[in-house]
Amino acid sequence: MSTIGESASFPFGSALIISSGHPSGNRASRRFEVLPIPPSDQQAAAIASVEGAVGGALRRLGARGSGVLVALSGGADSTVLAAVCARLAGRLGLRVEALIVDHGLRPEGGAEAALVRERARALGLEAQVHA
């Protein structure tokens, strides 16, 4: 276990385990550990099904060895698609990047686009934000 500062980030699909580190509960001695959460059998089957469908579509399109640009809004659907493409990239010889659009329609759009960019990077993808 390692000690971390007041703020830290950790990968999706992980749990942060916090222990007091000292019987007194002294905050300065707290310890943190990030552990992966393995998918359940049902989740693993769903992941395999989506990977099969996306991988099959990419193969039919002849994407092997080329680039794929995934439109990433930050919602569940586009995030799953981006994650699956990132997982398939090595197997299919793909270069996968994420495209994030900030339409400028809402004041918080820029901050949301920055958060989505960080989510893409956490998936191992280069990300472009277009305003």
Short mmCIF file of C-alpha atoms in Angstrom, two decimals:
data_model
loop_
_atom_site.label_atom_id
_atom_site.label_comp_id
_atom_site.label_asym_id
_atom_site.label_seq_id
_atom_site.Cartn_x
_atom_site.Cartn_y
_atom_site.Cartn_z
CA MET A 1 0.00 0.00 0.00
CA SER A 2 1.18 3.50 -0.72
CA THR A 3 0.34 6.84 0.79
CA ILE A 4 -1.34 9.31 -1.54
CA GLY A 5 -2.21 12.97 -1.24
CA GLU A 6 -5.60 14.56 -0.73
CA SER A 7 -6.66 13.99 -4.34
CA ALA A 8 -5.84 11.16 -6.69
CA SER A 9 -7.36 9.40 -9.65
CA PHE A 10 -7.48 5.71 -10.37
CA PRO A 11 -8.58 3.54 -13.28
CA PHE A 12 -12.18 2.75 -14.12
CA GLY A 13 -13.21 -0.64 -12.76
CA SER A 14 -11.16 -0.16 -9.60
CA ALA A 15 -11.90 0.20 -5.92
CA LEU A 16 -10.09 2.48 -3.49
CA ILE A 17 -9.40 0.70 -0.20
CA ILE A 18 -8.70 3.03 2.72
CA SER A 19 -7.27 1.82 6.01
CA SER A 20 -6.57 3.95 9.06
CA GLY A 21 -2.95 2.72 9.20
CA HIS A 22 -2.83 3.38 12.93
CA PRO A 23 -5.19 2.28 15.73
CA SER A 24 -5.64 5.94 16.76
CA GLY A 25 -7.21 6.71 13.37
CA ASN A 26 -4.68 9.48 12.79
CA ARG A 27 -5.48 10.87 9.30
CA ALA A 28 -1.79 11.36 8.56
CA SER A 29 -1.22 7.63 8.81
CA ARG A 30 -4.08 6.57 6.53
CA ARG A 31 -3.10 4.18 3.75
CA PHE A 32 -4.72 3.79 0.35
CA GLU A 33 -4.69 0.94 -2.13
CA VAL A 34 -6.30 0.74 -5.57
CA LEU A 35 -7.51 -2.73 -6.52
CA PRO A 36 -9.12 -3.86 -9.79
CA ILE A 37 -12.67 -5.16 -9.58
CA PRO A 38 -12.99 -8.24 -11.79
CA PRO A 39 -16.19 -8.37 -13.85
CA SER A 40 -18.91 -10.83 -12.87
CA ASP A 41 -19.62 -13.75 -15.19
CA GLN A 42 -22.62 -11.86 -16.59
CA GLN A 43 -20.55 -8.70 -17.15
CA ALA A 44 -17.75 -10.71 -18.77
CA ALA A 45 -20.26 -12.29 -21.17
CA ALA A 46 -21.67 -8.85 -22.06
CA ILE A 47 -18.16 -7.46 -22.62
CA ALA A 48 -17.28 -10.40 -24.87
CA SER A 49 -20.51 -9.94 -26.83
CA VAL A 50 -19.92 -6.22 -27.41
CA GLU A 51 -16.25 -6.80 -28.28
CA GLY A 52 -17.32 -9.48 -30.78
CA ALA A 53 -19.89 -7.21 -32.42
CA VAL A 54 -17.58 -4.18 -32.64
CA GLY A 55 -14.58 -6.28 -33.70
CA GLY A 56 -16.68 -7.98 -36.38
CA ALA A 57 -17.91 -4.64 -37.72
CA LEU A 58 -14.37 -3.24 -37.83
CA ARG A 59 -13.15 -6.35 -39.69
CA ARG A 60 -16.01 -6.12 -42.23
CA LEU A 61 -15.15 -2.47 -42.81
CA GLY A 62 -11.54 -3.41 -43.44
CA ALA A 63 -10.27 -1.32 -40.54
CA ARG A 64 -7.36 -3.65 -39.71
CA GLY A 65 -4.13 -1.65 -39.64
CA SER A 66 -5.87 1.71 -40.04
CA GLY A 67 -7.10 4.54 -37.86
CA VAL A 68 -10.45 4.72 -36.11
CA LEU A 69 -11.92 7.95 -34.76
CA VAL A 70 -14.55 7.42 -32.05
CA ALA A 71 -17.00 10.24 -31.31
CA LEU A 72 -16.98 10.47 -27.52
CA SER A 73 -19.70 12.48 -25.75
CA GLY A 74 -18.94 11.10 -22.31
CA GLY A 75 -22.24 9.23 -22.12
CA ALA A 76 -22.42 5.52 -21.42
CA ASP A 77 -22.84 4.37 -25.05
CA SER A 78 -19.94 6.30 -26.55
CA THR A 79 -17.71 5.54 -23.55
CA VAL A 80 -18.33 1.80 -23.94
CA LEU A 81 -17.63 2.02 -27.68
CA ALA A 82 -14.38 3.93 -27.01
CA ALA A 83 -13.33 1.42 -24.33
CA VAL A 84 -14.02 -1.56 -26.61
CA CYS A 85 -12.14 0.03 -29.52
CA ALA A 86 -9.22 0.74 -27.19
CA ARG A 87 -9.21 -2.91 -26.07
CA LEU A 88 -9.35 -4.15 -29.68
CA ALA A 89 -6.67 -1.75 -30.96
CA GLY A 90 -3.72 -4.05 -30.34
CA ARG A 91 -5.43 -7.17 -31.64
CA LEU A 92 -6.57 -5.51 -34.85
CA GLY A 93 -3.57 -3.25 -35.38
CA LEU A 94 -5.73 -0.14 -35.05
CA ARG A 95 -4.81 3.39 -34.11
CA VAL A 96 -7.83 4.60 -32.13
CA GLU A 97 -8.44 8.22 -31.19
CA ALA A 98 -11.39 9.97 -29.57
CA LEU A 99 -13.12 13.06 -30.93
CA ILE A 100 -14.91 15.25 -28.40
CA VAL A 101 -17.08 18.15 -29.56
CA ASP A 102 -17.78 21.19 -27.39
CA HIS A 103 -20.66 22.91 -29.18
CA GLY A 104 -20.34 25.96 -26.94
CA LEU A 105 -24.07 25.84 -26.21
CA ARG A 106 -23.65 25.65 -22.44
CA PRO A 107 -21.17 27.48 -20.21
CA GLU A 108 -20.06 24.22 -18.56
CA GLY A 109 -19.38 22.53 -21.92
CA GLY A 110 -15.66 23.30 -21.88
CA ALA A 111 -15.17 21.77 -18.44
CA GLU A 112 -17.20 18.71 -19.45
CA ALA A 113 -15.13 18.29 -22.62
CA ALA A 114 -11.95 18.41 -20.52
CA LEU A 115 -13.34 15.72 -18.21
CA VAL A 116 -14.28 13.53 -21.19
CA ARG A 117 -10.76 14.02 -22.59
CA GLU A 118 -9.32 12.72 -19.31
CA ARG A 119 -11.70 9.75 -19.48
CA ALA A 120 -10.42 8.98 -23.00
CA ARG A 121 -6.82 9.22 -21.82
CA ALA A 122 -7.62 6.86 -18.94
CA LEU A 123 -8.74 4.39 -21.62
CA GLY A 124 -5.37 4.83 -23.35
CA LEU A 125 -6.71 6.95 -26.21
CA GLU A 126 -5.43 10.18 -27.66
CA ALA A 127 -8.28 12.68 -27.61
CA GLN A 128 -9.06 15.80 -29.60
CA VAL A 129 -11.54 18.43 -28.43
CA HIS A 130 -13.13 20.51 -31.18
CA ALA A 131 -15.00 23.66 -30.26
#
